[in-house]
Amino acid sequence: MNLLFACIFFVASLLFTIAIILLRLFKNRRENAKKIYQDQIGDFINECLFNEEFDIEAEAERFRAEWLKTNLRRKIAIRQILIFNENLKGESEKQVKRLFYLLRLDQFVFEILKKSAWHQQSRALYVMSELKVLKPALVAPFLHSKIHGVREQAIYYFLKTSDSDPLRFFENLTVELTLWEQLYIQDSLQNVYQGKIPDFSQWLEHPLLSVRLFAIRMIREFSQFENIATLIPMLNHRDPLVRKETIKTLCRLNFEKLPSILLAQFQKEEENVKLEIINAIRSLGTLAMLQDLRSNIKEDENRIALKLLKAEKKLKLLTTE
Amino acid sequence: MKKRILVVEDNPMIVKSLEFKLTRDGYNVTVAVDGREGLRLLEKEAFELVITDLMLPFVTGNELIEHIRKNNPELPVIVLSTSNQEETIIEAFEIGVNDFITKPFSPNELSLRVKRTLNIH
């Protein structure tokens, strides 16, 4: 019996070792092939970019028919085109983009979008964003994807390809934006999008709460002082999150009348909003205003009482300095 | 005789493109994929121009430029870097580079700048 188990164990170990070696060999072979393909497509792109005697259209057609035969080659070609696109500008960058279409890699990307797994779709959306392939109708459905990564890439696509209206895709949104997505959009607006920053007040009435909150936050981040008047009525919004964010924004925009408005509504507010009111009055109001709030704090509101004490202390320190 | 250019750059795509473009422009191009190899080539061979990145493995671009200025002050240097921060550019000019090109770059513009730098020196 022991001998039998020993034999089984030996055979299993042997098979396992052989499987690992074969996998390694397969991977090495694939990596070598990738390296060769990368060099071949790289050489071809360089010829297209810098050889003036090169008939790009005819050569691209020949290259496509003779070389771009497998999906692996197409994927490597796309990756190389992305690298060239990222590092070059001017005429060369335009030529790289043109090559993408001449090799009909756009059709390959569209096929991936239609049929493939979510991680490939996400990659395809990234390619379309980077190469500015203008097919918004094709990308729009991915804004509703259940997979976060795909949704994020779809958002990135609209931000990257837009020249003047980067948040137009908000019109098509039906699912709340996550906090990460909001941060991602903000970061893209600040670092990727190159056009004029939109007026965020147009989304203050959006059906999705996350979009409304995002719009209020962006008015603050991009210092849109012209929207102060539009924001004031939102201090009485039915949703406490909106009221809180509005207070924060109006405070940052140094709206002078804010402390007196907030003093009047402090008593009826919810705890989180009250805390924000204390912050705002500490920043824009006076010590006397903070002291006025004391009488409006209920016995069980310990957090608010503590916050108020701290705010008074800070303001006292500031006024004595 | 063809003028010799040393390209010190660790991005294979940029290396290939520069090599391709500058060779077509009629230069003799030698490539070093890191700063250490760049230094070794500079000590062994003579060049008319150096094009270098700033962020390089082993020996940084700044160290390489300082070495060039100490040992071969007449050799012109063009920096090709992703950094577009004013501070980095000023620092590079202070240690003696002749031109600064930011990535992404236009190969045609680089070609003209190479020509101009070689004509001046």
Short mmCIF file of C-alpha atoms in Angstrom, two decimals:
data_model
loop_
_atom_site.label_atom_id
_atom_site.label_comp_id
_atom_site.label_asym_id
_atom_site.label_seq_id
_atom_site.Cartn_x
_atom_site.Cartn_y
_atom_site.Cartn_z
CA MET A 1 0.00 0.00 0.00
CA ASN A 2 2.79 2.36 1.00
CA LEU A 3 4.61 1.52 -2.19
CA LEU A 4 1.51 2.31 -4.24
CA PHE A 5 1.11 5.75 -2.60
CA ALA A 6 4.81 6.41 -3.05
CA CYS A 7 4.47 5.62 -6.75
CA ILE A 8 1.38 7.83 -7.12
CA PHE A 9 3.12 10.67 -5.32
CA PHE A 10 6.20 10.25 -7.49
CA VAL A 11 4.21 10.30 -10.72
CA ALA A 12 2.18 13.30 -9.55
CA SER A 13 5.36 15.21 -8.63
CA LEU A 14 6.91 14.32 -11.96
CA LEU A 15 3.84 15.48 -13.90
CA PHE A 16 3.70 18.68 -11.88
CA THR A 17 7.39 19.41 -12.55
CA ILE A 18 6.98 18.68 -16.26
CA ALA A 19 3.92 20.95 -16.39
CA ILE A 20 5.87 23.79 -14.77
CA ILE A 21 8.81 23.34 -17.16
CA LEU A 22 6.48 23.25 -20.17
CA LEU A 23 4.65 26.37 -19.00
CA ARG A 24 7.97 28.13 -18.50
CA LEU A 25 9.16 27.08 -21.95
CA PHE A 26 5.89 28.25 -23.49
CA LYS A 27 6.16 31.59 -21.69
CA ASN A 28 9.79 32.07 -22.74
CA ARG A 29 8.89 31.29 -26.33
CA ARG A 30 5.99 33.68 -26.23
CA GLU A 31 8.14 36.42 -24.68
CA ASN A 32 10.81 35.92 -27.36
CA ALA A 33 8.18 36.08 -30.07
CA LYS A 34 6.75 39.24 -28.51
CA LYS A 35 10.20 40.86 -28.50
CA ILE A 36 10.68 40.01 -32.19
CA TYR A 37 7.21 41.32 -33.06
CA GLN A 38 7.85 44.50 -31.11
CA ASP A 39 11.05 45.11 -33.06
CA GLN A 40 9.33 44.39 -36.36
CA ILE A 41 6.42 46.74 -35.77
CA GLY A 42 8.81 49.33 -34.29
CA ASP A 43 10.93 49.23 -37.44
CA PHE A 44 7.84 49.52 -39.59
CA ILE A 45 6.57 52.56 -37.66
CA ASN A 46 9.99 54.22 -37.87
CA GLU A 47 10.04 53.67 -41.63
CA CYS A 48 6.60 55.23 -41.90
CA LEU A 49 7.61 58.21 -39.78
CA PHE A 50 11.06 59.02 -41.07
CA ASN A 51 11.53 57.47 -44.48
CA GLU A 52 10.23 60.00 -46.95
CA GLU A 53 10.43 57.55 -49.84
CA PHE A 54 8.18 55.10 -48.06
CA ASP A 55 4.71 54.76 -49.63
CA ILE A 56 2.83 54.61 -46.32
CA GLU A 57 -0.59 53.60 -47.65
CA ALA A 58 0.69 50.81 -49.86
CA GLU A 59 3.18 49.57 -47.27
CA ALA A 60 0.57 49.64 -44.50
CA GLU A 61 -1.76 47.58 -46.65
CA ARG A 62 1.03 45.08 -47.38
CA PHE A 63 2.10 44.97 -43.74
CA ARG A 64 -1.48 44.40 -42.61
CA ALA A 65 -2.04 41.57 -45.06
CA GLU A 66 1.29 39.84 -44.56
CA TRP A 67 2.19 40.54 -40.97
CA LEU A 68 -0.86 41.44 -38.88
CA LYS A 69 -2.28 37.95 -39.03
CA THR A 70 -2.79 36.99 -35.40
CA ASN A 71 -4.45 38.71 -32.46
CA LEU A 72 -1.15 38.68 -30.55
CA ARG A 73 0.53 40.64 -33.36
CA ARG A 74 -2.36 43.08 -33.50
CA LYS A 75 -2.17 43.63 -29.73
CA ILE A 76 1.59 44.19 -29.87
CA ALA A 77 1.13 46.58 -32.80
CA ILE A 78 -1.41 48.57 -30.78
CA ARG A 79 0.90 48.67 -27.77
CA GLN A 80 3.78 49.95 -29.91
CA ILE A 81 1.56 52.57 -31.51
CA LEU A 82 0.51 53.72 -28.03
CA ILE A 83 4.16 54.05 -26.97
CA PHE A 84 5.01 56.11 -30.07
CA ASN A 85 1.89 58.20 -29.58
CA GLU A 86 2.85 58.92 -25.98
CA ASN A 87 6.42 59.97 -26.77
CA LEU A 88 6.01 61.91 -29.98
CA LYS A 89 4.24 65.11 -30.90
CA GLY A 90 3.61 67.23 -33.97
CA GLU A 91 3.51 65.64 -37.41
CA SER A 92 4.93 62.35 -36.15
CA GLU A 93 2.14 61.96 -33.62
CA LYS A 94 -0.46 62.58 -36.35
CA GLN A 95 1.26 60.03 -38.56
CA VAL A 96 1.21 57.42 -35.77
CA LYS A 97 -2.54 57.93 -35.33
CA ARG A 98 -3.04 57.67 -39.09
CA LEU A 99 -1.15 54.41 -39.10
CA PHE A 100 -3.53 53.00 -36.49
CA TYR A 101 -6.39 53.44 -38.96
CA LEU A 102 -4.41 52.36 -42.03
CA LEU A 103 -3.60 49.08 -40.31
CA ARG A 104 -7.32 48.80 -39.49
CA LEU A 105 -6.53 48.33 -35.84
CA ASP A 106 -9.55 50.48 -35.03
CA GLN A 107 -11.78 47.67 -36.35
CA PHE A 108 -9.92 45.20 -34.14
CA VAL A 109 -10.52 47.42 -31.10
CA PHE A 110 -14.23 47.74 -31.93
CA GLU A 111 -14.48 43.96 -32.17
CA ILE A 112 -12.92 43.64 -28.70
CA LEU A 113 -15.44 46.14 -27.35
CA LYS A 114 -18.32 44.13 -28.74
CA LYS A 115 -17.30 40.62 -27.76
CA SER A 116 -14.44 40.30 -25.35
CA ALA A 117 -14.02 39.97 -21.60
CA TRP A 118 -14.32 43.05 -19.40
CA HIS A 119 -10.55 43.50 -18.89
CA GLN A 120 -10.02 43.51 -22.67
CA GLN A 121 -12.88 45.97 -23.11
CA SER A 122 -11.30 48.18 -20.50
CA ARG A 123 -8.00 48.05 -22.40
CA ALA A 124 -9.79 48.78 -25.69
CA LEU A 125 -11.44 51.85 -24.15
CA TYR A 126 -8.03 53.03 -22.98
CA VAL A 127 -6.63 52.65 -26.51
CA MET A 128 -9.54 54.62 -27.95
CA SER A 129 -8.99 57.36 -25.37
CA GLU A 130 -5.28 57.69 -25.97
CA LEU A 131 -5.59 57.68 -29.75
CA LYS A 132 -8.68 59.90 -29.60
CA VAL A 133 -10.86 57.57 -31.65
CA LEU A 134 -14.10 59.51 -31.87
CA LYS A 135 -16.89 56.98 -31.37
CA PRO A 136 -18.84 58.33 -28.38
CA ALA A 137 -21.99 56.35 -29.19
CA LEU A 138 -20.00 53.14 -29.06
CA VAL A 139 -18.47 54.01 -25.70
CA ALA A 140 -21.54 55.50 -23.98
CA PRO A 141 -23.10 52.13 -22.97
CA PHE A 142 -19.95 51.32 -20.97
CA LEU A 143 -20.78 54.20 -18.62
CA HIS A 144 -23.40 51.87 -17.17
CA SER A 145 -21.10 48.88 -16.84
CA LYS A 146 -21.31 47.02 -13.57
CA ILE A 147 -17.55 46.64 -13.57
CA HIS A 148 -15.81 49.57 -11.99
CA GLY A 149 -12.69 49.36 -14.20
CA VAL A 150 -14.71 49.50 -17.41
CA ARG A 151 -16.83 52.39 -16.17
CA GLU A 152 -13.70 54.28 -15.18
CA GLN A 153 -12.16 53.82 -18.63
CA ALA A 154 -15.39 54.97 -20.30
CA ILE A 155 -15.32 58.11 -18.16
CA TYR A 156 -11.65 58.63 -19.04
CA TYR A 157 -12.53 58.28 -22.73
CA PHE A 158 -15.00 61.17 -22.61
CA LEU A 159 -12.61 63.34 -20.65
CA LYS A 160 -9.68 62.62 -22.92
CA THR A 161 -11.46 62.99 -26.25
CA SER A 162 -13.42 66.13 -25.44
CA ASP A 163 -12.21 69.55 -26.54
CA SER A 164 -14.83 71.72 -24.87
CA ASP A 165 -17.43 69.68 -23.00
CA PRO A 166 -15.61 67.00 -20.98
CA LEU A 167 -18.50 66.16 -18.65
CA ARG A 168 -21.18 65.79 -21.29
CA PHE A 169 -21.38 62.11 -20.39
CA PHE A 170 -23.08 63.13 -17.13
CA GLU A 171 -26.26 63.37 -19.23
CA ASN A 172 -26.10 59.63 -19.83
CA LEU A 173 -25.30 58.62 -16.27
CA THR A 174 -27.92 56.58 -14.47
CA VAL A 175 -25.75 55.05 -11.74
CA GLU A 176 -24.30 57.08 -8.87
CA LEU A 177 -20.60 57.95 -9.18
CA THR A 178 -18.42 56.31 -6.55
CA LEU A 179 -16.03 58.44 -4.54
CA TRP A 180 -13.12 56.95 -6.48
CA GLU A 181 -14.74 57.84 -9.78
CA GLN A 182 -15.29 61.38 -8.58
CA LEU A 183 -11.63 61.66 -7.60
CA TYR A 184 -10.66 60.14 -10.94
CA ILE A 185 -12.74 62.67 -12.87
CA GLN A 186 -11.32 65.54 -10.84
CA ASP A 187 -7.78 64.34 -11.40
CA SER A 188 -8.43 63.90 -15.13
CA LEU A 189 -9.91 67.39 -15.36
CA GLN A 190 -6.84 68.81 -13.66
CA ASN A 191 -4.19 66.75 -15.43
CA VAL A 192 -5.52 65.19 -18.65
CA TYR A 193 -8.23 67.43 -20.10
CA GLN A 194 -6.76 70.42 -21.92
CA GLY A 195 -9.79 72.46 -22.92
CA LYS A 196 -11.76 75.09 -21.06
CA ILE A 197 -13.03 74.02 -17.64
CA PRO A 198 -16.85 73.79 -17.79
CA ASP A 199 -19.31 75.71 -15.67
CA PHE A 200 -20.20 73.15 -13.01
CA SER A 201 -23.44 74.88 -12.02
CA GLN A 202 -25.20 73.18 -14.96
CA TRP A 203 -25.17 69.92 -12.95
CA LEU A 204 -26.53 71.29 -9.69
CA GLU A 205 -29.97 69.93 -10.56
CA HIS A 206 -28.77 66.56 -11.87
CA PRO A 207 -31.00 63.60 -10.83
CA LEU A 208 -28.02 61.80 -9.26
CA LEU A 209 -26.94 63.02 -5.83
CA SER A 210 -23.27 62.12 -6.43
CA VAL A 211 -23.18 64.32 -9.54
CA ARG A 212 -24.75 67.25 -7.66
CA LEU A 213 -22.24 66.89 -4.84
CA PHE A 214 -19.40 66.57 -7.34
CA ALA A 215 -20.53 69.74 -9.11
CA ILE A 216 -20.61 71.69 -5.84
CA ARG A 217 -17.16 70.40 -4.93
CA MET A 218 -15.75 71.31 -8.34
CA ILE A 219 -17.14 74.85 -8.09
CA ARG A 220 -14.98 75.04 -4.97
CA GLU A 221 -11.89 73.34 -6.44
CA PHE A 222 -11.91 75.44 -9.59
CA SER A 223 -12.82 78.66 -7.71
CA GLN A 224 -15.90 79.48 -9.78
CA PHE A 225 -16.87 82.64 -7.88
CA GLU A 226 -19.45 83.43 -10.54
CA ASN A 227 -21.57 80.57 -9.17
CA ILE A 228 -21.96 81.97 -5.65
CA ALA A 229 -25.44 83.33 -6.39
CA THR A 230 -26.55 79.96 -7.85
CA LEU A 231 -25.28 78.14 -4.78
CA ILE A 232 -26.99 80.27 -2.11
CA PRO A 233 -30.47 78.66 -2.49
CA MET A 234 -28.82 75.27 -2.02
CA LEU A 235 -28.17 76.14 1.61
CA ASN A 236 -31.84 75.21 2.04
CA HIS A 237 -31.70 72.05 -0.07
CA ARG A 238 -33.70 69.10 1.25
CA ASP A 239 -30.60 66.87 1.35
CA PRO A 240 -28.22 67.53 4.27
CA LEU A 241 -25.21 66.32 2.23
CA VAL A 242 -25.91 68.98 -0.37
CA ARG A 243 -26.30 71.66 2.32
CA LYS A 244 -23.04 70.60 3.96
CA GLU A 245 -21.09 70.62 0.68
CA THR A 246 -22.62 73.99 -0.25
CA ILE A 247 -21.50 75.51 3.07
CA LYS A 248 -17.99 74.19 2.51
CA THR A 249 -17.86 75.64 -1.00
CA LEU A 250 -19.33 79.03 -0.14
CA CYS A 251 -16.87 79.25 2.75
CA ARG A 252 -13.91 78.52 0.48
CA LEU A 253 -15.22 81.11 -1.99
CA ASN A 254 -15.21 83.64 0.88
CA PHE A 255 -18.91 84.47 0.61
CA GLU A 256 -19.08 87.21 3.25
CA LYS A 257 -22.76 86.88 4.11
CA LEU A 258 -22.43 83.17 4.82
CA PRO A 259 -21.95 83.40 8.65
CA SER A 260 -25.10 85.46 9.18
CA ILE A 261 -27.19 83.10 7.00
CA LEU A 262 -25.81 80.06 8.83
CA LEU A 263 -26.42 81.55 12.27
CA ALA A 264 -30.11 81.71 11.45
CA GLN A 265 -30.37 78.09 10.34
CA PHE A 266 -28.00 76.47 12.86
CA GLN A 267 -30.63 75.34 15.31
CA LYS A 268 -32.71 73.31 12.85
CA GLU A 269 -29.73 71.62 11.21
CA GLU A 270 -28.46 68.05 11.45
CA GLU A 271 -25.30 67.21 13.36
CA ASN A 272 -22.90 66.97 10.38
CA VAL A 273 -24.18 70.19 8.91
CA LYS A 274 -23.85 71.92 12.28
CA LEU A 275 -20.22 70.86 12.45
CA GLU A 276 -19.65 72.37 9.01
CA ILE A 277 -21.41 75.56 10.07
CA ILE A 278 -19.00 75.89 12.99
CA ASN A 279 -16.08 75.50 10.57
CA ALA A 280 -17.51 78.16 8.26
CA ILE A 281 -18.19 80.67 11.04
CA ARG A 282 -14.72 80.10 12.46
CA SER A 283 -13.27 80.92 9.02
CA LEU A 284 -15.47 83.83 7.97
CA GLY A 285 -17.28 84.99 11.10
CA THR A 286 -16.37 86.45 14.48
CA LEU A 287 -15.84 85.11 17.98
CA ALA A 288 -19.14 86.68 19.03
CA MET A 289 -20.95 84.70 16.32
CA LEU A 290 -19.46 81.46 17.57
CA GLN A 291 -20.46 82.33 21.10
CA ASP A 292 -24.03 82.99 19.88
CA LEU A 293 -24.21 79.37 18.76
CA ARG A 294 -23.74 78.08 22.32
CA SER A 295 -27.29 78.68 23.31
CA ASN A 296 -28.51 76.61 20.35
CA ILE A 297 -26.65 73.45 21.31
CA LYS A 298 -28.76 70.75 22.90
CA GLU A 299 -27.57 68.88 26.01
CA ASP A 300 -26.85 65.63 24.21
CA GLU A 301 -24.86 67.26 21.36
CA ASN A 302 -21.47 66.65 22.92
CA ARG A 303 -19.59 66.41 19.60
CA ILE A 304 -20.90 69.78 18.50
CA ALA A 305 -20.19 71.39 21.88
CA LEU A 306 -16.62 70.11 21.75
CA LYS A 307 -16.17 71.33 18.18
CA LEU A 308 -17.50 74.74 19.15
CA LEU A 309 -15.10 75.00 22.07
CA LYS A 310 -12.17 74.11 19.86
CA ALA A 311 -13.28 76.62 17.23
CA GLU A 312 -13.61 79.38 19.85
CA LYS A 313 -10.16 78.57 21.20
CA LYS A 314 -8.60 78.71 17.73
CA LEU A 315 -10.32 81.96 16.86
CA LYS A 316 -9.27 83.50 20.19
CA LEU A 317 -5.69 82.51 19.49
CA LEU A 318 -5.88 84.00 16.01
CA THR A 319 -7.35 87.31 17.25
CA THR A 320 -4.74 87.70 20.02
CA GLU A 321 -1.81 87.01 17.68
CA MET B 1 33.06 62.40 -42.60
CA LYS B 2 29.85 61.77 -40.69
CA LYS B 3 29.48 63.58 -37.37
CA ARG B 4 29.22 61.28 -34.37
CA ILE B 5 26.34 61.59 -31.91
CA LEU B 6 26.02 59.72 -28.62
CA VAL B 7 22.42 59.05 -27.54
CA VAL B 8 22.05 58.13 -23.86
CA GLU B 9 18.48 56.99 -23.31
CA ASP B 10 16.82 54.00 -21.62
CA ASN B 11 13.49 54.02 -23.48
CA PRO B 12 13.91 51.50 -26.35
CA MET B 13 11.30 53.18 -28.51
CA ILE B 14 12.94 56.58 -28.28
CA VAL B 15 16.37 55.06 -28.84
CA LYS B 16 15.20 53.35 -32.01
CA SER B 17 13.43 56.41 -33.35
CA LEU B 18 16.37 58.72 -32.65
CA GLU B 19 18.78 56.26 -34.17
CA PHE B 20 16.59 55.90 -37.23
CA LYS B 21 15.94 59.61 -37.70
CA LEU B 22 19.48 60.84 -37.02
CA THR B 23 21.04 58.13 -39.19
CA ARG B 24 18.76 59.20 -42.04
CA ASP B 25 19.85 62.79 -41.39
CA GLY B 26 23.42 61.66 -42.09
CA TYR B 27 24.90 61.26 -38.62
CA ASN B 28 26.77 58.38 -37.11
CA VAL B 29 24.74 57.40 -34.04
CA THR B 30 25.98 55.44 -31.04
CA VAL B 31 23.54 54.39 -28.32
CA ALA B 32 24.04 53.91 -24.59
CA VAL B 33 21.08 52.54 -22.65
CA ASP B 34 22.21 53.86 -19.26
CA GLY B 35 24.47 56.54 -17.78
CA ARG B 36 27.25 54.13 -16.90
CA GLU B 37 27.54 52.90 -20.48
CA GLY B 38 27.38 56.53 -21.61
CA LEU B 39 30.38 57.40 -19.44
CA ARG B 40 32.28 54.37 -20.68
CA LEU B 41 31.66 55.32 -24.32
CA LEU B 42 32.64 58.95 -23.69
CA GLU B 43 35.97 57.86 -22.25
CA LYS B 44 36.66 55.47 -25.11
CA GLU B 45 35.40 57.34 -28.16
CA ALA B 46 35.07 60.88 -29.52
CA PHE B 47 31.70 62.45 -30.27
CA GLU B 48 30.55 65.77 -31.71
CA LEU B 49 27.27 65.84 -29.74
CA VAL B 50 25.58 64.08 -26.82
CA ILE B 51 21.80 63.70 -26.51
CA THR B 52 20.83 62.47 -23.06
CA ASP B 53 17.86 61.84 -20.84
CA LEU B 54 18.09 63.10 -17.24
CA MET B 55 16.59 60.10 -15.47
CA LEU B 56 18.92 57.23 -16.27
CA PRO B 57 19.86 54.03 -14.50
CA PHE B 58 23.16 53.86 -12.52
CA VAL B 59 24.49 57.33 -13.44
CA THR B 60 21.97 60.18 -13.78
CA GLY B 61 21.88 62.57 -16.71
CA ASN B 62 23.06 65.43 -14.49
CA GLU B 63 26.08 63.42 -13.35
CA LEU B 64 26.86 62.57 -16.94
CA ILE B 65 26.65 66.22 -17.99
CA GLU B 66 28.87 67.29 -15.07
CA HIS B 67 31.41 64.69 -16.15
CA ILE B 68 31.31 66.01 -19.73
CA ARG B 69 31.74 69.62 -18.58
CA LYS B 70 34.74 68.66 -16.43
CA ASN B 71 36.49 66.53 -19.05
CA ASN B 72 35.31 67.88 -22.37
CA PRO B 73 33.83 71.37 -21.87
CA GLU B 74 33.47 72.02 -25.60
CA LEU B 75 31.26 68.98 -26.29
CA PRO B 76 27.66 70.17 -26.84
CA VAL B 77 24.88 68.42 -24.91
CA ILE B 78 21.15 68.34 -25.66
CA VAL B 79 18.82 67.08 -22.93
CA LEU B 80 15.73 65.11 -23.89
CA SER B 81 13.58 64.78 -20.80
CA THR B 82 10.00 64.22 -19.64
CA SER B 83 10.47 66.90 -17.02
CA ASN B 84 8.97 70.25 -17.96
CA GLN B 85 9.49 71.82 -14.57
CA GLU B 86 11.18 75.20 -14.76
CA GLU B 87 13.50 74.27 -11.89
CA THR B 88 14.84 71.18 -13.67
CA ILE B 89 15.34 73.05 -16.93
CA ILE B 90 17.17 75.93 -15.22
CA GLU B 91 19.33 73.47 -13.30
CA ALA B 92 20.23 71.69 -16.52
CA PHE B 93 21.26 74.95 -18.21
CA GLU B 94 23.25 75.93 -15.13
CA ILE B 95 25.35 72.80 -15.33
CA GLY B 96 26.02 73.59 -18.96
CA VAL B 97 23.59 71.93 -21.37
CA ASN B 98 23.21 73.61 -24.75
CA ASP B 99 19.58 72.79 -25.39
CA PHE B 100 16.61 71.21 -23.61
CA ILE B 101 13.82 69.28 -25.35
CA THR B 102 10.82 67.97 -23.45
CA LYS B 103 9.04 64.68 -24.14
CA PRO B 104 6.76 64.12 -25.95
CA PHE B 105 9.01 65.55 -28.63
CA SER B 106 8.81 66.27 -32.31
CA PRO B 107 11.53 64.34 -34.18
CA ASN B 108 11.65 67.00 -36.90
CA GLU B 109 12.19 69.74 -34.31
CA LEU B 110 14.88 67.65 -32.63
CA SER B 111 16.57 67.14 -35.98
CA LEU B 112 16.68 70.92 -36.54
CA ARG B 113 18.01 71.56 -33.06
CA VAL B 114 20.74 68.97 -33.53
CA LYS B 115 21.74 70.61 -36.79
CA ARG B 116 21.78 74.07 -35.21
CA THR B 117 23.78 72.94 -32.17
CA LEU B 118 26.36 71.21 -34.36
CA ASN B 119 26.63 74.29 -36.60
CA ILE B 120 27.25 76.59 -33.62
CA HIS B 121 29.93 74.33 -32.17
#
